[in-house]
mmCIF file of C-alpha atoms in Angstrom:
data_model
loop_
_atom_site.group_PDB
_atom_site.id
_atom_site.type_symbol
_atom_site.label_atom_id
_atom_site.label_comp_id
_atom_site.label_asym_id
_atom_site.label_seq_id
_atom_site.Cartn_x
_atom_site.Cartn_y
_atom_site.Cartn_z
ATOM 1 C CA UNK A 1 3.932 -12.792 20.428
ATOM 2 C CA UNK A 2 1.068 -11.163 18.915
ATOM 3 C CA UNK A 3 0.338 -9.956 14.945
ATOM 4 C CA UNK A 4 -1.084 -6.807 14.978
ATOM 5 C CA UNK A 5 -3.575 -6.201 12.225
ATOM 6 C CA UNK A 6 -5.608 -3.068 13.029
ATOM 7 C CA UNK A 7 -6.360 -0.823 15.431
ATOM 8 C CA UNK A 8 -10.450 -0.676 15.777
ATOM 9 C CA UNK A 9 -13.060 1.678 17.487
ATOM 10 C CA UNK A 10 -14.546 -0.677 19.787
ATOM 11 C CA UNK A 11 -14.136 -1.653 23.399
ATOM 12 C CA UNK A 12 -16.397 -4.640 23.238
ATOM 13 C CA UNK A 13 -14.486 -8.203 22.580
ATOM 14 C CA UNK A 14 -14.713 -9.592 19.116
ATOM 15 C CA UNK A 15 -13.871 -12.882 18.078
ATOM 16 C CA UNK A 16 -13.674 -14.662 14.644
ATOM 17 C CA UNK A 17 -11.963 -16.887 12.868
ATOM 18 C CA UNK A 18 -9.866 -16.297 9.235
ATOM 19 C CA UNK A 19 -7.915 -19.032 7.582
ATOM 20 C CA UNK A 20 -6.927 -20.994 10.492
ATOM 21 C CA UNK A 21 -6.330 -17.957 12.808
ATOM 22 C CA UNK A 22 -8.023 -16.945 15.614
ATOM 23 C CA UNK A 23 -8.685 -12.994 15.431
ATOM 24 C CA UNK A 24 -9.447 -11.438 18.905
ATOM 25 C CA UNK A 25 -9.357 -7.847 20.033
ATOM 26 C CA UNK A 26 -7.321 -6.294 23.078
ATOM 27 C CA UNK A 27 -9.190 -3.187 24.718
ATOM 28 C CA UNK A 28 -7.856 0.028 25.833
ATOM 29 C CA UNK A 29 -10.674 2.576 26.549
ATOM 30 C CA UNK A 30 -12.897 2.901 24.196
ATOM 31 C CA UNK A 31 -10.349 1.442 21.100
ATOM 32 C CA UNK A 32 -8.824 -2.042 20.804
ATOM 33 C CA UNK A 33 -6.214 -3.990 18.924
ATOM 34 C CA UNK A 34 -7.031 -6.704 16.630
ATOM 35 C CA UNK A 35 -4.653 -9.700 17.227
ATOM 36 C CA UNK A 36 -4.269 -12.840 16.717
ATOM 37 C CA UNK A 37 -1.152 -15.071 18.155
ATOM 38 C CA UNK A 38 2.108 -14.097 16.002
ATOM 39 C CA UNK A 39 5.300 -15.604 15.141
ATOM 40 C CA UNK A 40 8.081 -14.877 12.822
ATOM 41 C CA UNK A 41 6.777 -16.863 9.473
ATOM 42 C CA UNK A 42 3.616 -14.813 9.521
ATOM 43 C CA UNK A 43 5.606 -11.738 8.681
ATOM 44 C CA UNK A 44 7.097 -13.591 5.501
ATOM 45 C CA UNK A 45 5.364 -11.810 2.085
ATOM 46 C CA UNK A 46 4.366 -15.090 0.764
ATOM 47 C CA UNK A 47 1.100 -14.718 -1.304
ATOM 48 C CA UNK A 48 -0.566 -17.001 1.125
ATOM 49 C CA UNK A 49 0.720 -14.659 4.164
ATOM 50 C CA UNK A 50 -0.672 -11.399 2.565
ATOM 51 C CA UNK A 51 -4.080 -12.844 1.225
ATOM 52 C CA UNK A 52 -4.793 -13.863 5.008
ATOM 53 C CA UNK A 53 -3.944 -10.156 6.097
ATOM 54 C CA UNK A 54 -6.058 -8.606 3.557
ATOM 55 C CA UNK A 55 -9.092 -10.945 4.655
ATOM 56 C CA UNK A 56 -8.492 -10.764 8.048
ATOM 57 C CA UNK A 57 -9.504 -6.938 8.065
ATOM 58 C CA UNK A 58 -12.144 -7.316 5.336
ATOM 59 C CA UNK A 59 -13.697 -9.204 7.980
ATOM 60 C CA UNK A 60 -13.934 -5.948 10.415
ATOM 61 C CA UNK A 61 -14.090 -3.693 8.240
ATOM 62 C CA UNK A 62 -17.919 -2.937 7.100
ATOM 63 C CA UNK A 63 -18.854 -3.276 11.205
ATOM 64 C CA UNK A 64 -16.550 -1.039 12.592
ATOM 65 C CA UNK A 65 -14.359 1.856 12.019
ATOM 66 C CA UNK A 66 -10.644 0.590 11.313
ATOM 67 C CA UNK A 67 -7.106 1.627 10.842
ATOM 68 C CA UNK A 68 -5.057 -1.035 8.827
ATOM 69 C CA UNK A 69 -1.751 -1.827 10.519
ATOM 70 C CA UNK A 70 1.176 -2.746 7.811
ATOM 71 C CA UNK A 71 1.773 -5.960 7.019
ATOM 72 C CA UNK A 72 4.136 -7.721 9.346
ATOM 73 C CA UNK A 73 3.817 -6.114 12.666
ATOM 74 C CA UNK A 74 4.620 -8.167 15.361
ATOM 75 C CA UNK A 75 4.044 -7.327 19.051
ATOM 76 C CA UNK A 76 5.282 -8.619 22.512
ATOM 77 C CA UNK A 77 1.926 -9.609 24.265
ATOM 78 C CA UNK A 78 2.938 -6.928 27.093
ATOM 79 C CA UNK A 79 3.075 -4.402 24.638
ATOM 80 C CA UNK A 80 -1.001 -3.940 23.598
ATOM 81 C CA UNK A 81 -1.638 -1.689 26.068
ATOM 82 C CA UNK A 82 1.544 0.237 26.035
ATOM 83 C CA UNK A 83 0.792 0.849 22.282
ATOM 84 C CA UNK A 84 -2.877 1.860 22.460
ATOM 85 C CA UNK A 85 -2.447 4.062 25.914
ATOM 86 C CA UNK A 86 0.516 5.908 24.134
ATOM 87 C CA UNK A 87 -1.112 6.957 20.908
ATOM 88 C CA UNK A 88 -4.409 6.620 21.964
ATOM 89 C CA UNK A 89 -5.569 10.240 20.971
ATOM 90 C CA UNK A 90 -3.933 9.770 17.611
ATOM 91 C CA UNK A 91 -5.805 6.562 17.006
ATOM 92 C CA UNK A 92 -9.011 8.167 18.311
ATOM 93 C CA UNK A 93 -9.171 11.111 16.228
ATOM 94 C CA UNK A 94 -7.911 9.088 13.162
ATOM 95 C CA UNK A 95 -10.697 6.443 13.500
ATOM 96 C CA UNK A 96 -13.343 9.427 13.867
ATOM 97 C CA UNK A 97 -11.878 10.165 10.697
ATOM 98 C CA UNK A 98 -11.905 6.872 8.954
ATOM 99 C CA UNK A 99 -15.555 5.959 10.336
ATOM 100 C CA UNK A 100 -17.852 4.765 7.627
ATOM 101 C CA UNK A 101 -15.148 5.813 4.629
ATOM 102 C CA UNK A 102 -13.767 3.530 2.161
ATOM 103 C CA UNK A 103 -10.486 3.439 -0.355
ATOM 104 C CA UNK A 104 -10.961 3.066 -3.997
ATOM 105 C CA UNK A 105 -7.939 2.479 -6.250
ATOM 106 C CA UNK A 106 -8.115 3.577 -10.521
ATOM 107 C CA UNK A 107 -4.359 2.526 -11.980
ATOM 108 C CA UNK A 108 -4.337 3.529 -15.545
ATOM 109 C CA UNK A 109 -2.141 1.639 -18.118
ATOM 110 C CA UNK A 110 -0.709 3.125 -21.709
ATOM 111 C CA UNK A 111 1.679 1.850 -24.429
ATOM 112 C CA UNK A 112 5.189 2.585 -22.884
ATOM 113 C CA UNK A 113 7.058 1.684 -26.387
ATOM 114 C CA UNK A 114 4.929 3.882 -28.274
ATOM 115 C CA UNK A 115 4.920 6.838 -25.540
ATOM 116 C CA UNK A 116 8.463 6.724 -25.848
ATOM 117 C CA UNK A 117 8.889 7.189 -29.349
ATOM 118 C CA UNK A 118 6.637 9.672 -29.617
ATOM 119 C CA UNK A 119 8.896 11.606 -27.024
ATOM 120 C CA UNK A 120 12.334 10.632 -29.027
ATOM 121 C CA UNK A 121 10.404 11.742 -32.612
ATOM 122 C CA UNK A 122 9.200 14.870 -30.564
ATOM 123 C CA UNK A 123 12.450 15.903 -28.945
ATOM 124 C CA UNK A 124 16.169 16.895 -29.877
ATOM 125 C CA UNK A 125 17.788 14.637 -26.649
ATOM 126 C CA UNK A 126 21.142 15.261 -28.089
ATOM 127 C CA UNK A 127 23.991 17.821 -27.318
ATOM 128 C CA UNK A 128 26.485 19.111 -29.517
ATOM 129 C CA UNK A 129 28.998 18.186 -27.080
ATOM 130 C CA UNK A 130 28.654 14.854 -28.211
ATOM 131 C CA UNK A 131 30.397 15.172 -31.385
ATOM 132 C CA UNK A 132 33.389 15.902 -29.256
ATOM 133 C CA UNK A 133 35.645 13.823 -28.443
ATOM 134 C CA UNK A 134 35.304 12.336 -24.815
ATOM 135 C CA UNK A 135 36.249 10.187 -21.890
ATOM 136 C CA UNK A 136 33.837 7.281 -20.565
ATOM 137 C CA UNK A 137 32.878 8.984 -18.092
ATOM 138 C CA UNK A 138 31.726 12.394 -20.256
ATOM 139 C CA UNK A 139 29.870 9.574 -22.492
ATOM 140 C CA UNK A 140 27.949 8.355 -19.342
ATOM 141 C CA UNK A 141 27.031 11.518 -18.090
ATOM 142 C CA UNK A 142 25.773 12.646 -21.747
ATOM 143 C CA UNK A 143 23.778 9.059 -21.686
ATOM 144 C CA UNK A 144 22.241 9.913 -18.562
ATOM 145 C CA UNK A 145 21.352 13.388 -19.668
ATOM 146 C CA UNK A 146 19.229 11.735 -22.636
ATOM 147 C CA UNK A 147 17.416 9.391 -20.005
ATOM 148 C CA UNK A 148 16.638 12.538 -18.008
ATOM 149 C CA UNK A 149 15.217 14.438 -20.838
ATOM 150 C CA UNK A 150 13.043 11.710 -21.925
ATOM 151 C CA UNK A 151 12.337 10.872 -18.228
ATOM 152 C CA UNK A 152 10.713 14.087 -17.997
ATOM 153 C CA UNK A 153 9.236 14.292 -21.362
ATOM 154 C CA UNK A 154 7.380 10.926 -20.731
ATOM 155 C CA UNK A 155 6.254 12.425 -16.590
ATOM 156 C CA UNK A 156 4.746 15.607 -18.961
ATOM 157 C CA UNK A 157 3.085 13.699 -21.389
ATOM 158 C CA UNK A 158 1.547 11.431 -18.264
ATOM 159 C CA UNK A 159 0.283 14.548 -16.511
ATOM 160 C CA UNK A 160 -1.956 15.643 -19.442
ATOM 161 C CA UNK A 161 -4.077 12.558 -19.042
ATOM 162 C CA UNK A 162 -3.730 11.732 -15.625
ATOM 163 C CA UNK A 163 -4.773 15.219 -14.294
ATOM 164 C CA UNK A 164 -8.195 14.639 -16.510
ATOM 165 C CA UNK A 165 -8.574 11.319 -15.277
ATOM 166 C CA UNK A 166 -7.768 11.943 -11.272
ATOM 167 C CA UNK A 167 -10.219 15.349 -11.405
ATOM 168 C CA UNK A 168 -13.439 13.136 -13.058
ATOM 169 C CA UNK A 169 -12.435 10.703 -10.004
ATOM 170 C CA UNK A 170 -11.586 12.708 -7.514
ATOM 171 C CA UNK A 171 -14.642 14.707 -7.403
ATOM 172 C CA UNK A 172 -16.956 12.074 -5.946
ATOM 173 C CA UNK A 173 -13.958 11.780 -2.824
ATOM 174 C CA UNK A 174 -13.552 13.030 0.512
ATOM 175 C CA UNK A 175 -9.391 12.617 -0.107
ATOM 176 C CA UNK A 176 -7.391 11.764 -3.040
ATOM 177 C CA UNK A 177 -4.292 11.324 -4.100
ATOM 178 C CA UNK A 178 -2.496 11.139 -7.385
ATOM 179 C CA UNK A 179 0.434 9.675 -8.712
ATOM 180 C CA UNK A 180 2.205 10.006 -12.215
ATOM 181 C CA UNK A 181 3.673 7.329 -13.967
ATOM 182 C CA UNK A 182 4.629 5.386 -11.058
ATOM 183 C CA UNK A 183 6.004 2.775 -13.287
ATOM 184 C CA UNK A 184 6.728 2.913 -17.242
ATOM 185 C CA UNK A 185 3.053 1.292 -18.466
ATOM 186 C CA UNK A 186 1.381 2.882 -15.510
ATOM 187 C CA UNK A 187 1.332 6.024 -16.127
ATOM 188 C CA UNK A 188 -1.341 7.088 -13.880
ATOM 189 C CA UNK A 189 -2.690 5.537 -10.081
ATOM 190 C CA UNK A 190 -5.261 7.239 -7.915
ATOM 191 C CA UNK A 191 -6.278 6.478 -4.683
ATOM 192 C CA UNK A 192 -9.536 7.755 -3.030
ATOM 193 C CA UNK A 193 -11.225 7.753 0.105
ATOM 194 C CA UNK A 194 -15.250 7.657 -0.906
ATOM 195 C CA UNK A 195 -18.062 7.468 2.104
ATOM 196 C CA UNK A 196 -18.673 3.627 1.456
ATOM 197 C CA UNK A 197 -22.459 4.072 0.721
ATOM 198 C CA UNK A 198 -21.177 5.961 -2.369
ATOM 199 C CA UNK A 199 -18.943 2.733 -3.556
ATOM 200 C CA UNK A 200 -21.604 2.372 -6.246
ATOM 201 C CA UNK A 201 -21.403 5.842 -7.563
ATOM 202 C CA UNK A 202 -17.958 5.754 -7.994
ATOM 203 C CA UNK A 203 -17.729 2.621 -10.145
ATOM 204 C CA UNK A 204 -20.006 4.370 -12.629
ATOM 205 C CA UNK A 205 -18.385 7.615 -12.789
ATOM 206 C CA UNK A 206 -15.055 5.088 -13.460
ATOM 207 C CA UNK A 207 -17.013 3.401 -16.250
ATOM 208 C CA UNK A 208 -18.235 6.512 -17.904
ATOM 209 C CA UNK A 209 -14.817 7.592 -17.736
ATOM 210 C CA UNK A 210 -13.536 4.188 -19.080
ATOM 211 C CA UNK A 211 -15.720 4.554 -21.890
ATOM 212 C CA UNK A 212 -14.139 8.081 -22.534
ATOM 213 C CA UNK A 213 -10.567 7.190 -22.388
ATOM 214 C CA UNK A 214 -10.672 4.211 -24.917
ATOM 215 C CA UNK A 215 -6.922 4.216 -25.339
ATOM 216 C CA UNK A 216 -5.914 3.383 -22.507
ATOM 217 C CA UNK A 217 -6.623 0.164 -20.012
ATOM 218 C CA UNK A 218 -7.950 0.140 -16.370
ATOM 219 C CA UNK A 219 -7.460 -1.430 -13.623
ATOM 220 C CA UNK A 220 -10.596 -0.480 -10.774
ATOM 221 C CA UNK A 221 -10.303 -2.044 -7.106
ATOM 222 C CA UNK A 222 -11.975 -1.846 -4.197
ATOM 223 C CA UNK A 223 -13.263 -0.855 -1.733
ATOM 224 C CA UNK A 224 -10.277 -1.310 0.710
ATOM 225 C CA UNK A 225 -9.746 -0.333 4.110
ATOM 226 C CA UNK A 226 -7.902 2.947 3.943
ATOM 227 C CA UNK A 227 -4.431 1.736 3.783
ATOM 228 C CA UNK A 228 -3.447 5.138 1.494
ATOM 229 C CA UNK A 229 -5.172 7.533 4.056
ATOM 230 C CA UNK A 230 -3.782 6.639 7.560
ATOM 231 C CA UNK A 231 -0.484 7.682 8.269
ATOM 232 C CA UNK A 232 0.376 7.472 11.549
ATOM 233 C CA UNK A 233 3.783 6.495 12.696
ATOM 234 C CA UNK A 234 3.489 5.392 15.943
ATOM 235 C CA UNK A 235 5.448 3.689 19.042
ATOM 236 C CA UNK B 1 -15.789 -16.770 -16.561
ATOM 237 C CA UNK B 2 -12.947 -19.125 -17.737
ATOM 238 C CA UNK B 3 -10.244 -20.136 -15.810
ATOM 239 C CA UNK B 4 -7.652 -18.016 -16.687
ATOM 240 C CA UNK B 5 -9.666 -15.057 -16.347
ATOM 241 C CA UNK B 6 -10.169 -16.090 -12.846
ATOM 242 C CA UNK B 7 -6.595 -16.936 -12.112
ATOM 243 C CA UNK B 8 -5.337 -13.612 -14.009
ATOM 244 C CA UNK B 9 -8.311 -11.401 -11.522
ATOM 245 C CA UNK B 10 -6.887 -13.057 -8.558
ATOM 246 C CA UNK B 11 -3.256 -12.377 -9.506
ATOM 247 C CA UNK B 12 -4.204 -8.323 -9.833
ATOM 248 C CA UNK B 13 -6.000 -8.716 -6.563
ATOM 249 C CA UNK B 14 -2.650 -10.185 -4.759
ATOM 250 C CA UNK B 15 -0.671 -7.375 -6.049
ATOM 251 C CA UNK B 16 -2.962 -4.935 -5.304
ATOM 252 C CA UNK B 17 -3.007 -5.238 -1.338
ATOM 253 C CA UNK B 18 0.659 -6.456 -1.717
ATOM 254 C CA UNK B 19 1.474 -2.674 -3.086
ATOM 255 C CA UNK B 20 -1.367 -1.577 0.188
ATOM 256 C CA UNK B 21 -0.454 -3.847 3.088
ATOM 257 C CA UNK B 22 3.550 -3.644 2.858
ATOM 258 C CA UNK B 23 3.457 -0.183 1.311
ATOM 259 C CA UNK B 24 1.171 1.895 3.761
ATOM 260 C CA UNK B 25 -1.279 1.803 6.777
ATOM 261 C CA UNK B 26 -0.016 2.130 10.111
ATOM 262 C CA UNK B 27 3.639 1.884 11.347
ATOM 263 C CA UNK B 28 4.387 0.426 14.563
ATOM 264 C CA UNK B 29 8.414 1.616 14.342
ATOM 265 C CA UNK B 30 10.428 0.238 17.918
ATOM 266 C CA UNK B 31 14.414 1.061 18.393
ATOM 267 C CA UNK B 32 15.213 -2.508 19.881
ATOM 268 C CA UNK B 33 18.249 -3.779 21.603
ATOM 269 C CA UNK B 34 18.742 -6.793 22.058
ATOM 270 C CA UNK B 35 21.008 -8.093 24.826
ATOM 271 C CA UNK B 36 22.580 -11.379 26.793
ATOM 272 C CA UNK B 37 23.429 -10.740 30.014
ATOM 273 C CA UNK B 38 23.659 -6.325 29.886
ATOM 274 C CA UNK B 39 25.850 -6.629 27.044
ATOM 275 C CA UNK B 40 24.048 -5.054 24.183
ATOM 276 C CA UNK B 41 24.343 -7.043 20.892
ATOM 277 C CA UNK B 42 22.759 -5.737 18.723
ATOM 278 C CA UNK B 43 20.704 -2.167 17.929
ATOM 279 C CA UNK B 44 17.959 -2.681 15.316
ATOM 280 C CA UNK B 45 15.517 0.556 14.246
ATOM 281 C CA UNK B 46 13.079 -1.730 13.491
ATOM 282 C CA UNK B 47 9.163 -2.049 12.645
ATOM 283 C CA UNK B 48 8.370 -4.683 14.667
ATOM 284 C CA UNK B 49 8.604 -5.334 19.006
ATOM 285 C CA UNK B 50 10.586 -8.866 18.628
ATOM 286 C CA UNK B 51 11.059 -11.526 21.206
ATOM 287 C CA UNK B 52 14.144 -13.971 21.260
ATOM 288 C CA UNK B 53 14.702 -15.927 17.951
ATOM 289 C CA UNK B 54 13.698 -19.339 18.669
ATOM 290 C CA UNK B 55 10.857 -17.759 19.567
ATOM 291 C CA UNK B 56 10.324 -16.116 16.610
ATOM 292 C CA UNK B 57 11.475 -19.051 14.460
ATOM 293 C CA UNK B 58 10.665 -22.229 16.800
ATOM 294 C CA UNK B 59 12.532 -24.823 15.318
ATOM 295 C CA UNK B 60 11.066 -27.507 12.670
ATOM 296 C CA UNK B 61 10.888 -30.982 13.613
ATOM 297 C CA UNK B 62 14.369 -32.404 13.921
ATOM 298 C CA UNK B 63 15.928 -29.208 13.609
ATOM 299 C CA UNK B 64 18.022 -27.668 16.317
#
């Protein structure tokens, strides 16, 4: 069995080692697989597990042009060449894509408790129909209506900021994409694909913008290999 | 930088690339049978190529 970290743009053998694994690569062409010898506890999400994936490709990653496999793929040893001859022009064109292009990550954290009463002092969330006498299951549909409305109050209110913050960002990336309020405090995370020689750049257009948004906390990381950017679903 | 501070950056980093690596990249996806004998056991859309379990899981010292 092999685990399959990444799928690379170079035919020449590499070798290294990364926490006690030996990383090797498997040609096809002019791409190759980076492996190492696999077996079912490697694909456990133990911190340990997921700290050796991440390193494992920030060990490839500044020499060569790389797209990041999910965590906990596991293949048959048989199967390497299969897997690159089959989707070999998708992998080719996507690593032409990828080459010399990094992935930035701004997450963007606000007061949920106070957001939400600022929507519930804002808003009327109740219906007349209310006052009416009802059966449980008219109650629960009225107490999901309220968690709608202020669902959607709260996603409005998180746009306002969030499309400020993600167009400051997004105009020093090749891609980006934006997400609101993935999670109550989080109201806003971006991810961006920057030309890696431009790394620097970005972290001070995030701390000018830091210093503009002063309610609000962030969280910058990177750069990454471009987990947001590839997706390829592939056999 | 104290301690904490450390331990606290190192958390964020760990969920970070938990949220990338299990979230996104590249998806091998396989449909796998698995059979004993041309009797298919088992049909499993799965995200992984598997081998037999023991291979998977080789047993721990002791353990059968």
């Amino acid at each position: 069995m092999l685990y399959l970290y990444g799928i690379i743009d170079s035919p020449e053998p590499i070798y290294y080692t990364c926490s006690g694994r030996n990383i090797y690569t498997l040609a096809y062409n002019d791409i190759s697989a980076l492996v190492s010898r696999g077996d079912g506890p490697m694909t456990r999400v133990t911190g340990e597990n997921v700290i050796i994936h991440g390193e494992v490709l920030n060990g490839i990653v500044e020499k060569q042009a790389l797209l990041p496999v999910r965590f906990g793929t596991l293949l048959g040893g048989g199967d390497v060449e299969g897997l690159l001859s089959r989707n070999y022009h998708q992998f080719l064109a996507s690593l032409n894509e990828v080459r010399g292009m990094v992935e930035m990550s701004v997450r963007a954290l606000w007061n949920a408790a106070e957001e939400e009463e600022k929507c519930r002092q804002g808003n009327d969330f109740s219906d007349p129909r209310e006052d009416l006498p009802g059966n449980p299951g008219t109650l629960f549909l009225m107490q999901k209506r309220r968690q709608l409305l202020l669902e959607r109050c709260l996603k409005s209110a998180a746009g306002i900021p969030a499309d400020e913050i993600h167009g400051w960002l997004s105009r020093a990336a090749v891609k980006h994409i934006k997400r609101v309020l993935p999670s109550p405090a989080m109201f806003f995370h971006g991810s961006y694909m920057i030309n890696r020689e431009r790394a620097g750049d970005f972290a001070a257009e995030f701390s000018s913008l830091r210093d503009k948004f002063t309610r609000y906390k962030f969280l910058l990381s990177g750069p990454w290999p471009l987990y947001s950017f590839v997706s390829l679903n592939c056999r | 930088m104290k301690l904490n501070s450390i331990s606290r950056e190192k958390d964020v980093t760990l969920l970070e690339l938990l949220d990338l690596i299990l979230d996104k990249g590249v998806v091998i996806s396989g449909d796998i049978i698995i059979s004993v004998a041309d009797v298919d056991l088992v049909y499993l859309g799965l995200r992984v190529v598997l081998a037999s379990l023991d291979k998977l899981y080789p047993p721990l010292d002791g353990e059968v």
